[in-house]
mmCIF file of C-alpha atoms and ligand atoms in Angstrom:
data_model
loop_
_atom_site.group_PDB
_atom_site.id
_atom_site.type_symbol
_atom_site.label_atom_id
_atom_site.label_comp_id
_atom_site.label_asym_id
_atom_site.label_seq_id
_atom_site.Cartn_x
_atom_site.Cartn_y
_atom_site.Cartn_z
ATOM 1 C CA MET A 529 -49.000 -22.351 -18.249
ATOM 2 C CA ASN A 530 -50.010 -25.491 -20.106
ATOM 3 C CA MET A 531 -48.572 -24.950 -23.581
ATOM 4 C CA SER A 532 -49.983 -28.147 -25.135
ATOM 5 C CA SER A 533 -51.733 -27.909 -28.490
ATOM 6 C CA ASP A 534 -54.954 -28.632 -26.598
ATOM 7 C CA PHE A 535 -54.432 -25.367 -24.711
ATOM 8 C CA GLY A 536 -53.692 -23.546 -27.976
ATOM 9 C CA GLY A 537 -56.905 -25.004 -29.391
ATOM 10 C CA ARG A 538 -58.909 -23.714 -26.457
ATOM 11 C CA ILE A 539 -57.366 -20.259 -26.823
ATOM 12 C CA SER A 540 -58.400 -20.259 -30.493
ATOM 13 C CA GLU A 541 -61.901 -21.352 -29.527
ATOM 14 C CA ALA A 542 -62.201 -18.569 -26.949
ATOM 15 C CA ARG A 543 -60.724 -16.053 -29.364
ATOM 16 C CA ALA A 544 -63.321 -17.001 -31.967
ATOM 17 C CA LEU A 545 -66.140 -16.610 -29.419
ATOM 18 C CA VAL A 546 -64.929 -13.132 -28.501
ATOM 19 C CA GLY A 547 -64.294 -12.265 -32.158
ATOM 20 C CA GLN A 548 -67.892 -13.115 -33.113
ATOM 21 C CA ALA A 549 -69.584 -11.446 -30.135
ATOM 22 C CA SER A 550 -71.100 -8.007 -30.141
ATOM 23 C CA ARG A 551 -71.904 -7.761 -26.428
ATOM 24 C CA VAL A 552 -69.081 -8.874 -24.168
ATOM 25 C CA VAL A 553 -69.083 -8.668 -20.364
ATOM 26 C CA VAL A 554 -65.848 -9.213 -18.431
ATOM 27 C CA LEU A 555 -65.768 -9.817 -14.667
ATOM 28 C CA THR A 556 -62.317 -9.384 -13.142
ATOM 29 C CA GLY A 557 -60.841 -10.160 -9.742
ATOM 30 C CA SER A 558 -57.535 -9.682 -7.988
ATOM 31 C CA GLY A 559 -55.711 -12.229 -10.192
ATOM 32 C CA ILE A 560 -55.628 -9.748 -13.076
ATOM 33 C CA SER A 561 -53.576 -7.323 -10.958
ATOM 34 C CA ALA A 562 -51.142 -9.990 -9.677
ATOM 35 C CA ALA A 563 -48.696 -9.265 -12.511
ATOM 36 C CA SER A 564 -48.754 -5.592 -11.443
ATOM 37 C CA GLY A 565 -47.456 -6.639 -8.020
ATOM 38 C CA ILE A 566 -50.749 -6.395 -6.113
ATOM 39 C CA PRO A 567 -51.378 -9.435 -3.897
ATOM 40 C CA THR A 568 -54.495 -11.599 -4.299
ATOM 41 C CA PHE A 569 -56.772 -12.518 -1.379
ATOM 42 C CA ARG A 570 -57.157 -16.286 -1.439
ATOM 43 C CA GLY A 571 -54.683 -19.043 -2.258
ATOM 44 C CA THR A 572 -50.886 -19.071 -1.958
ATOM 45 C CA GLY A 573 -49.467 -15.683 -0.956
ATOM 46 C CA GLY A 574 -52.988 -14.280 -0.571
ATOM 47 C CA ILE A 575 -53.781 -11.511 1.930
ATOM 48 C CA TRP A 576 -56.309 -13.630 3.855
ATOM 49 C CA GLY A 577 -53.605 -16.223 4.531
ATOM 50 C CA GLU A 578 -51.875 -13.700 6.805
ATOM 51 C CA MET A 579 -54.642 -11.428 8.033
ATOM 52 C CA ARG A 580 -58.076 -12.096 9.444
ATOM 53 C CA VAL A 581 -60.730 -10.898 7.037
ATOM 54 C CA GLU A 582 -63.044 -10.160 10.008
ATOM 55 C CA ASP A 583 -60.474 -7.704 11.412
ATOM 56 C CA PHE A 584 -59.752 -5.786 8.209
ATOM 57 C CA ALA A 585 -62.669 -6.070 5.780
ATOM 58 C CA THR A 586 -65.850 -5.882 7.877
ATOM 59 C CA PRO A 587 -67.696 -2.948 9.493
ATOM 60 C CA GLU A 588 -67.184 -4.680 12.865
ATOM 61 C CA GLY A 589 -63.402 -4.806 12.318
ATOM 62 C CA PHE A 590 -63.378 -1.061 11.567
ATOM 63 C CA GLU A 591 -65.477 -0.371 14.672
ATOM 64 C CA ARG A 592 -63.047 -2.362 16.855
ATOM 65 C CA ASP A 593 -59.868 -0.705 15.598
ATOM 66 C CA PRO A 594 -60.568 2.116 13.128
ATOM 67 C CA LEU A 595 -56.994 3.401 12.893
ATOM 68 C CA LYS A 596 -55.531 -0.048 12.174
ATOM 69 C CA VAL A 597 -58.017 -0.610 9.355
ATOM 70 C CA TRP A 598 -57.677 2.969 8.009
ATOM 71 C CA ASN A 599 -53.887 2.650 7.832
ATOM 72 C CA TRP A 600 -54.101 -0.744 6.170
ATOM 73 C CA TYR A 601 -56.112 0.913 3.396
ATOM 74 C CA THR A 602 -53.672 3.857 3.161
ATOM 75 C CA SER A 603 -50.872 1.336 2.636
ATOM 76 C CA ARG A 604 -52.895 -0.454 -0.059
ATOM 77 C CA ARG A 605 -53.626 2.961 -1.626
ATOM 78 C CA ARG A 606 -49.858 3.554 -1.810
ATOM 79 C CA GLU A 607 -49.302 0.103 -3.306
ATOM 80 C CA ALA A 608 -51.930 0.791 -6.001
ATOM 81 C CA ALA A 609 -50.444 4.228 -6.737
ATOM 82 C CA ASP A 610 -47.046 2.616 -7.302
ATOM 83 C CA ALA A 611 -48.447 -0.145 -9.530
ATOM 84 C CA ARG A 612 -48.876 0.016 -13.298
ATOM 85 C CA PRO A 613 -51.442 -1.770 -15.454
ATOM 86 C CA ASN A 614 -50.100 -4.978 -17.014
ATOM 87 C CA PRO A 615 -50.726 -6.549 -20.454
ATOM 88 C CA GLY A 616 -53.927 -8.167 -19.103
ATOM 89 C CA HIS A 617 -55.487 -4.790 -18.223
ATOM 90 C CA GLN A 618 -54.240 -3.346 -21.522
ATOM 91 C CA ALA A 619 -55.680 -6.201 -23.602
ATOM 92 C CA LEU A 620 -59.159 -5.606 -22.114
ATOM 93 C CA ALA A 621 -58.963 -1.846 -22.816
ATOM 94 C CA GLU A 622 -57.896 -2.588 -26.392
ATOM 95 C CA LEU A 623 -60.662 -5.162 -26.843
ATOM 96 C CA GLN A 624 -63.236 -2.604 -25.657
ATOM 97 C CA ARG A 625 -61.993 -0.059 -28.226
ATOM 98 C CA ARG A 626 -62.100 -2.667 -30.998
ATOM 99 C CA LEU A 627 -65.602 -3.890 -30.139
ATOM 100 C CA GLU A 628 -66.911 -0.326 -29.953
ATOM 101 C CA ALA A 629 -65.304 0.518 -33.307
ATOM 102 C CA ARG A 630 -67.422 -2.202 -34.907
ATOM 103 C CA GLY A 631 -70.639 -1.248 -33.107
ATOM 104 C CA GLY A 632 -70.375 -3.728 -30.225
ATOM 105 C CA SER A 633 -69.739 -3.200 -26.534
ATOM 106 C CA LEU A 634 -67.584 -4.463 -23.715
ATOM 107 C CA VAL A 635 -68.796 -3.879 -20.167
ATOM 108 C CA LEU A 636 -65.996 -4.320 -17.664
ATOM 109 C CA VAL A 637 -67.188 -5.285 -14.194
ATOM 110 C CA THR A 638 -64.497 -5.475 -11.543
ATOM 111 C CA GLN A 639 -64.246 -6.630 -7.955
ATOM 112 C CA ASN A 640 -60.921 -4.808 -7.735
ATOM 113 C CA ILE A 641 -60.497 -1.489 -5.985
ATOM 114 C CA ASP A 642 -57.048 -0.608 -7.375
ATOM 115 C CA GLY A 643 -58.109 1.599 -10.335
ATOM 116 C CA LEU A 644 -55.742 -0.175 -12.765
ATOM 117 C CA HIS A 645 -58.406 -0.890 -15.422
ATOM 118 C CA GLN A 646 -59.193 2.823 -15.678
ATOM 119 C CA GLU A 647 -55.482 3.621 -15.782
ATOM 120 C CA ALA A 648 -55.126 1.181 -18.704
ATOM 121 C CA GLY A 649 -57.846 3.101 -20.588
ATOM 122 C CA SER A 650 -60.992 1.017 -19.984
ATOM 123 C CA LYS A 651 -64.126 3.177 -19.976
ATOM 124 C CA GLY A 652 -67.284 2.911 -17.864
ATOM 125 C CA VAL A 653 -65.759 0.377 -15.458
ATOM 126 C CA LEU A 654 -68.352 -0.969 -12.992
ATOM 127 C CA GLU A 655 -66.602 -1.137 -9.606
ATOM 128 C CA LEU A 656 -68.654 -3.583 -7.546
ATOM 129 C CA HIS A 657 -66.580 -3.249 -4.372
ATOM 130 C CA GLY A 658 -65.800 0.484 -4.415
ATOM 131 C CA SER A 659 -62.431 2.155 -4.850
ATOM 132 C CA LEU A 660 -59.181 2.482 -2.919
ATOM 133 C CA LEU A 661 -58.784 5.952 -4.395
ATOM 134 C CA ARG A 662 -61.684 7.364 -2.366
ATOM 135 C CA ALA A 663 -62.723 7.799 1.240
ATOM 136 C CA ARG A 664 -66.223 8.769 2.294
ATOM 137 C CA CYS A 665 -67.950 10.135 5.365
ATOM 138 C CA GLU A 666 -69.711 7.523 7.478
ATOM 139 C CA ALA A 667 -72.543 9.960 8.173
ATOM 140 C CA CYS A 668 -73.155 12.223 5.140
ATOM 141 C CA ARG A 669 -71.253 10.183 2.494
ATOM 142 C CA HIS A 670 -69.204 13.229 1.453
ATOM 143 C CA ALA A 671 -66.322 11.899 -0.667
ATOM 144 C CA ALA A 672 -62.616 12.716 -0.432
ATOM 145 C CA ASP A 673 -59.386 11.316 -1.857
ATOM 146 C CA MET A 674 -58.017 8.373 0.082
ATOM 147 C CA PRO A 675 -54.569 9.431 1.331
ATOM 148 C CA ALA A 676 -51.550 7.208 0.761
ATOM 149 C CA GLU A 677 -49.805 8.280 3.960
ATOM 150 C CA THR A 678 -50.245 6.601 7.314
ATOM 151 C CA ALA A 679 -52.238 8.750 9.781
ATOM 152 C CA ASP A 680 -52.178 9.172 13.589
ATOM 153 C CA ALA A 681 -55.962 9.406 13.682
ATOM 154 C CA VAL A 682 -58.773 8.552 11.270
ATOM 155 C CA PRO A 683 -59.635 11.876 9.598
ATOM 156 C CA ALA A 684 -62.957 13.661 10.130
ATOM 157 C CA CYS A 685 -65.350 14.806 7.409
ATOM 158 C CA ASP A 686 -64.820 18.395 6.161
ATOM 159 C CA ARG A 687 -68.575 18.878 5.936
ATOM 160 C CA CYS A 688 -70.004 17.370 9.115
ATOM 161 C CA GLY A 689 -67.081 16.270 11.272
ATOM 162 C CA ALA A 690 -68.079 12.583 11.393
ATOM 163 C CA ARG A 691 -65.506 9.846 10.850
ATOM 164 C CA MET A 692 -64.260 9.067 7.337
ATOM 165 C CA ARG A 693 -63.885 5.486 6.070
ATOM 166 C CA PRO A 694 -62.456 3.859 2.933
ATOM 167 C CA ASP A 695 -65.060 3.922 0.128
ATOM 168 C CA VAL A 696 -65.032 0.140 -0.307
ATOM 169 C CA VAL A 697 -67.611 -2.587 0.251
ATOM 170 C CA TRP A 698 -66.840 -4.727 3.269
ATOM 171 C CA PHE A 699 -68.209 -8.215 3.952
ATOM 172 C CA GLY A 700 -71.780 -7.969 5.139
ATOM 173 C CA GLU A 701 -72.348 -4.634 3.362
ATOM 174 C CA ALA A 702 -74.560 -4.115 0.331
ATOM 175 C CA LEU A 703 -72.923 -3.420 -3.035
ATOM 176 C CA PRO A 704 -73.665 -0.005 -4.616
ATOM 177 C CA GLN A 705 -77.141 -0.710 -5.954
ATOM 178 C CA ASP A 706 -76.900 1.137 -9.281
ATOM 179 C CA VAL A 707 -73.523 -0.447 -10.115
ATOM 180 C CA TYR A 708 -74.728 -3.962 -9.282
ATOM 181 C CA ALA A 709 -77.967 -3.447 -11.239
ATOM 182 C CA ALA A 710 -75.976 -2.325 -14.297
ATOM 183 C CA ALA A 711 -73.741 -5.416 -13.990
ATOM 184 C CA VAL A 712 -76.754 -7.754 -13.800
ATOM 185 C CA GLU A 713 -78.385 -6.038 -16.775
ATOM 186 C CA ALA A 714 -75.228 -6.266 -18.908
ATOM 187 C CA SER A 715 -74.576 -9.902 -17.899
ATOM 188 C CA SER A 716 -78.090 -10.983 -18.764
ATOM 189 C CA ARG A 717 -77.735 -9.436 -22.258
ATOM 190 C CA ALA A 718 -74.186 -10.673 -22.978
ATOM 191 C CA ASP A 719 -73.237 -12.894 -25.936
ATOM 192 C CA VAL A 720 -69.958 -13.728 -24.236
ATOM 193 C CA PHE A 721 -69.122 -13.529 -20.524
ATOM 194 C CA LEU A 722 -65.470 -13.679 -19.519
ATOM 195 C CA SER A 723 -64.402 -14.351 -15.911
ATOM 196 C CA VAL A 724 -60.782 -13.329 -15.264
ATOM 197 C CA GLY A 725 -58.521 -13.762 -12.232
ATOM 198 C CA THR A 726 -61.193 -14.451 -9.678
ATOM 199 C CA SER A 727 -61.731 -17.360 -7.310
ATOM 200 C CA ALA A 728 -65.484 -16.903 -7.977
ATOM 201 C CA ALA A 729 -66.048 -17.270 -4.241
ATOM 202 C CA VAL A 730 -67.469 -13.892 -3.194
ATOM 203 C CA TYR A 731 -71.148 -13.186 -3.773
ATOM 204 C CA PRO A 732 -73.048 -11.517 -5.317
ATOM 205 C CA ALA A 733 -70.200 -10.878 -7.831
ATOM 206 C CA ALA A 734 -69.652 -14.606 -8.380
ATOM 207 C CA GLY A 735 -73.347 -14.999 -9.255
ATOM 208 C CA LEU A 736 -73.150 -12.711 -12.304
ATOM 209 C CA ILE A 737 -72.137 -15.625 -14.537
ATOM 210 C CA GLU A 738 -75.488 -17.236 -13.772
ATOM 211 C CA TRP A 739 -77.320 -14.257 -15.325
ATOM 212 C CA ALA A 740 -75.212 -14.736 -18.449
ATOM 213 C CA LEU A 741 -75.678 -18.519 -18.567
ATOM 214 C CA GLY A 742 -79.411 -18.088 -17.990
ATOM 215 C CA SER A 743 -79.766 -16.185 -21.233
ATOM 216 C CA GLY A 744 -77.559 -18.493 -23.276
ATOM 217 C CA ALA A 745 -74.251 -16.607 -23.320
ATOM 218 C CA LYS A 746 -71.007 -18.412 -24.108
ATOM 219 C CA THR A 747 -68.655 -18.237 -21.160
ATOM 220 C CA VAL A 748 -64.871 -18.211 -20.816
ATOM 221 C CA GLU A 749 -62.758 -18.440 -17.668
ATOM 222 C CA VAL A 750 -59.152 -17.215 -17.482
ATOM 223 C CA ASN A 751 -57.647 -18.067 -14.091
ATOM 224 C CA LEU A 752 -54.440 -19.527 -12.720
ATOM 225 C CA GLU A 753 -56.289 -22.469 -11.215
ATOM 226 C CA PRO A 754 -59.704 -24.169 -11.473
ATOM 227 C CA THR A 755 -62.592 -22.558 -9.565
ATOM 228 C CA PRO A 756 -66.213 -23.496 -8.804
ATOM 229 C CA ILE A 757 -67.256 -22.062 -12.199
ATOM 230 C CA SER A 758 -64.693 -24.001 -14.265
ATOM 231 C CA ARG A 759 -67.122 -26.824 -14.930
ATOM 232 C CA LEU A 760 -69.886 -24.412 -15.998
ATOM 233 C CA VAL A 761 -67.963 -22.480 -18.643
ATOM 234 C CA THR A 762 -67.780 -23.079 -22.394
ATOM 235 C CA VAL A 763 -63.981 -22.715 -22.380
ATOM 236 C CA ALA A 764 -61.706 -22.792 -19.315
ATOM 237 C CA LEU A 765 -58.168 -21.431 -19.755
ATOM 238 C CA HIS A 766 -55.922 -22.004 -16.770
ATOM 239 C CA GLY A 767 -52.826 -19.813 -16.757
ATOM 240 C CA LYS A 768 -51.757 -16.199 -16.223
ATOM 241 C CA ALA A 769 -54.187 -13.496 -17.304
ATOM 242 C CA ASP A 770 -51.358 -11.209 -18.414
ATOM 243 C CA GLU A 771 -50.199 -13.903 -20.845
ATOM 244 C CA ILE A 772 -53.574 -15.267 -21.978
ATOM 245 C CA LEU A 773 -55.620 -12.065 -22.428
ATOM 246 C CA PRO A 774 -53.309 -10.497 -25.043
ATOM 247 C CA ARG A 775 -53.647 -13.728 -27.071
ATOM 248 C CA LEU A 776 -57.418 -13.823 -26.590
ATOM 249 C CA ALA A 777 -57.880 -10.201 -27.569
ATOM 250 C CA ALA A 778 -55.473 -10.248 -30.529
ATOM 251 C CA ALA A 779 -57.020 -8.713 -33.650
ATOM 252 C CA ASP A 780 -58.283 -11.178 -36.271
ATOM 253 C CA ASP A 781 -55.708 -12.092 -38.867
ATOM 254 C CA ASP A 782 -58.072 -11.379 -41.749
HETATM 255 C C1 LIG B 1704 -73.415 -8.856 0.600
HETATM 256 C C2 LIG B 1704 -63.327 -5.034 -0.976
HETATM 257 C C3 LIG B 1704 -75.650 -8.486 1.378
HETATM 258 C C4 LIG B 1704 -62.423 -4.261 -0.144
HETATM 259 C C5 LIG B 1704 -64.100 -7.324 -0.598
HETATM 260 C C6 LIG B 1704 -72.151 -17.759 2.684
HETATM 261 C C7 LIG B 1704 -72.452 -18.231 1.415
HETATM 262 C C8 LIG B 1704 -72.590 -17.349 0.340
HETATM 263 C C9 LIG B 1704 -72.423 -15.992 0.533
HETATM 264 C C10 LIG B 1704 -72.110 -15.531 1.786
HETATM 265 C C11 LIG B 1704 -71.984 -16.419 2.838
HETATM 266 N N1 LIG B 1704 -71.659 -15.712 3.929
HETATM 267 C C12 LIG B 1704 -71.566 -14.411 3.612
HETATM 268 C C13 LIG B 1704 -71.837 -14.279 2.306
HETATM 269 C C14 LIG B 1704 -71.845 -13.027 1.554
HETATM 270 C C15 LIG B 1704 -70.440 -12.525 1.340
HETATM 271 C C16 LIG B 1704 -69.637 -13.581 0.641
HETATM 272 O O1 LIG B 1704 -69.716 -13.801 -0.541
HETATM 273 N N2 LIG B 1704 -68.812 -14.281 1.375
HETATM 274 C C17 LIG B 1704 -68.087 -15.404 0.797
HETATM 275 C C18 LIG B 1704 -66.611 -15.258 1.089
HETATM 276 C C19 LIG B 1704 -68.712 -16.669 1.267
HETATM 277 N N3 LIG B 1704 -70.581 -11.335 0.517
HETATM 278 C C20 LIG B 1704 -70.780 -10.136 1.036
HETATM 279 O O2 LIG B 1704 -70.757 -9.925 2.233
HETATM 280 C C21 LIG B 1704 -71.096 -9.026 0.055
HETATM 281 N N4 LIG B 1704 -72.210 -8.298 0.466
HETATM 282 O O3 LIG B 1704 -73.637 -10.024 0.349
HETATM 283 O O4 LIG B 1704 -74.381 -7.969 1.004
HETATM 284 C C22 LIG B 1704 -76.451 -7.310 1.879
HETATM 285 C C23 LIG B 1704 -77.560 -6.935 1.186
HETATM 286 C C24 LIG B 1704 -78.329 -5.856 1.645
HETATM 287 C C25 LIG B 1704 -77.940 -5.190 2.799
HETATM 288 C C26 LIG B 1704 -76.784 -5.563 3.484
HETATM 289 C C27 LIG B 1704 -76.040 -6.651 3.019
HETATM 290 C C28 LIG B 1704 -69.946 -8.040 -0.001
HETATM 291 C C29 LIG B 1704 -68.678 -8.678 -0.477
HETATM 292 C C30 LIG B 1704 -67.599 -7.627 -0.684
HETATM 293 C C31 LIG B 1704 -66.319 -8.046 -0.079
HETATM 294 N N5 LIG B 1704 -65.336 -7.071 -0.407
HETATM 295 N N6 LIG B 1704 -63.205 -6.411 -0.596
HETATM 296 C C32 LIG B 1704 -61.051 -4.788 -0.081
HETATM 297 O O5 LIG B 1704 -60.541 -5.274 -1.077
HETATM 298 O O6 LIG B 1704 -60.460 -4.637 0.976
HETATM 299 S S1 LIG B 1704 -63.598 -8.973 -0.602
HETATM 300 C C33 LIG B 1704 -62.512 -9.493 -1.659
HETATM 301 O O7 LIG B 1704 -62.943 -10.618 -2.386
HETATM 302 C C34 LIG B 1704 -61.705 -8.772 -2.616
HETATM 303 O O8 LIG B 1704 -61.579 -7.444 -2.370
HETATM 304 C C35 LIG B 1704 -62.290 -9.063 -3.961
HETATM 305 O O9 LIG B 1704 -62.999 -7.946 -4.379
HETATM 306 C C36 LIG B 1704 -63.202 -10.222 -3.698
HETATM 307 C C37 LIG B 1704 -63.081 -11.337 -4.643
HETATM 308 O O10 LIG B 1704 -61.826 -11.951 -4.579
HETATM 309 P P1 LIG B 1704 -61.064 -12.231 -5.921
HETATM 310 O O11 LIG B 1704 -60.884 -10.931 -6.600
HETATM 311 O O12 LIG B 1704 -61.745 -13.310 -6.643
HETATM 312 O O13 LIG B 1704 -59.639 -12.673 -5.395
HETATM 313 P P2 LIG B 1704 -59.169 -14.099 -4.883
HETATM 314 O O14 LIG B 1704 -57.868 -13.866 -4.185
HETATM 315 O O15 LIG B 1704 -60.211 -14.812 -4.169
HETATM 316 O O16 LIG B 1704 -58.891 -14.913 -6.225
HETATM 317 C C38 LIG B 1704 -57.856 -14.568 -7.101
HETATM 318 C C39 LIG B 1704 -57.782 -15.642 -8.174
HETATM 319 O O17 LIG B 1704 -56.849 -15.200 -9.144
HETATM 320 C C40 LIG B 1704 -57.292 -16.994 -7.646
HETATM 321 O O18 LIG B 1704 -58.195 -18.020 -8.051
HETATM 322 C C41 LIG B 1704 -55.926 -17.178 -8.325
HETATM 323 O O19 LIG B 1704 -55.694 -18.510 -8.732
HETATM 324 C C42 LIG B 1704 -56.046 -16.293 -9.509
HETATM 325 N N7 LIG B 1704 -54.758 -15.721 -10.001
HETATM 326 C C43 LIG B 1704 -53.644 -15.380 -9.320
HETATM 327 N N8 LIG B 1704 -52.726 -14.837 -10.136
HETATM 328 C C44 LIG B 1704 -53.269 -14.875 -11.370
HETATM 329 C C45 LIG B 1704 -54.569 -15.420 -11.292
HETATM 330 N N9 LIG B 1704 -55.346 -15.615 -12.350
HETATM 331 C C46 LIG B 1704 -54.865 -15.200 -13.540
HETATM 332 N N10 LIG B 1704 -53.638 -14.638 -13.711
HETATM 333 C C47 LIG B 1704 -52.812 -14.468 -12.653
HETATM 334 N N11 LIG B 1704 -51.585 -13.911 -12.839
HETATM 335 ZN ZN1 LIG B 1705 -69.842 14.072 6.607
#
């Protein structure tokens, strides 16, 4: 992390923006869970450096080799079950409690499917890309827990016998409409929009900042490295979310 006084100044600026806001929206991506041991997708050490996204995160990939994809998600389910929220997740949960205590709100929108925000105590989390904790029927949408053990066959639905699938949003699939609509609504009413641990490369999630900018919100980015939104934001903080967020969310000294 850049520890220059300039960086400290930008943290103070961002902290003041958050401290004065009453409606805060936070969009998170895989970078916030990196300190919990969950790999990111893009960049060094990212999942898509080793695996083809078309084979594992598209409906066509699942059609070609359902068991391979199913078992990849069971192994990620296990990884998430073994992981614990880190100080970045905890700082956002604490900030939500503090804002609500003074009559404000914090809407947490996540691209992550690992459930760690909820485990840290965040309420009303908007999961844009579904959840690793659930499976659903391809035909009747009946939901079930996603198992953490590798299977010999993709399980069938208890209700109708059709094939189950992970309850996540793959590339080329629509986001859950009600969840996305709530995220757009919150972003377009935000005083402050915070983008955390995301490469801001996957749409429509990456477009949420434009709803916030369009209605005059102040914007803050917390990410290890610059992204396409870095030049759009009011304050860009490049470093680890688990180190920066606790400083950003720290209670006012007064
Ligand atoms: C849709 C869920 C329409 C399951 C995921 C061309 C141009 C524009 C758009 C498109 C296009 N071609 C196709 C599209 C659309 C496509 C898209 O955006 N593609 C991109 C890649 C070009 N989008 C879609 O297909 C979406 N659907 O558009 O539907 C539609 C409408 C109606 C009817 C039918 C269809 C659906 C997208 C959903 C994809 N789902 N996965 C799973 O996880 O397996 S993808 C995936 O990317 C992840 O799961 C994650 O949710 C998402 C975003 O990634 P990030 O979270 O940002 O992670 P990333 O690794 O990229 O970045 C991490 C960052 O953290 C890095 O910058 C790193 O520096 C930083 N970092 C690391 N450590 C730390 C840190 N920062 C802070 N602290 C640290 N410690
Ligand atoms: Zn069914």
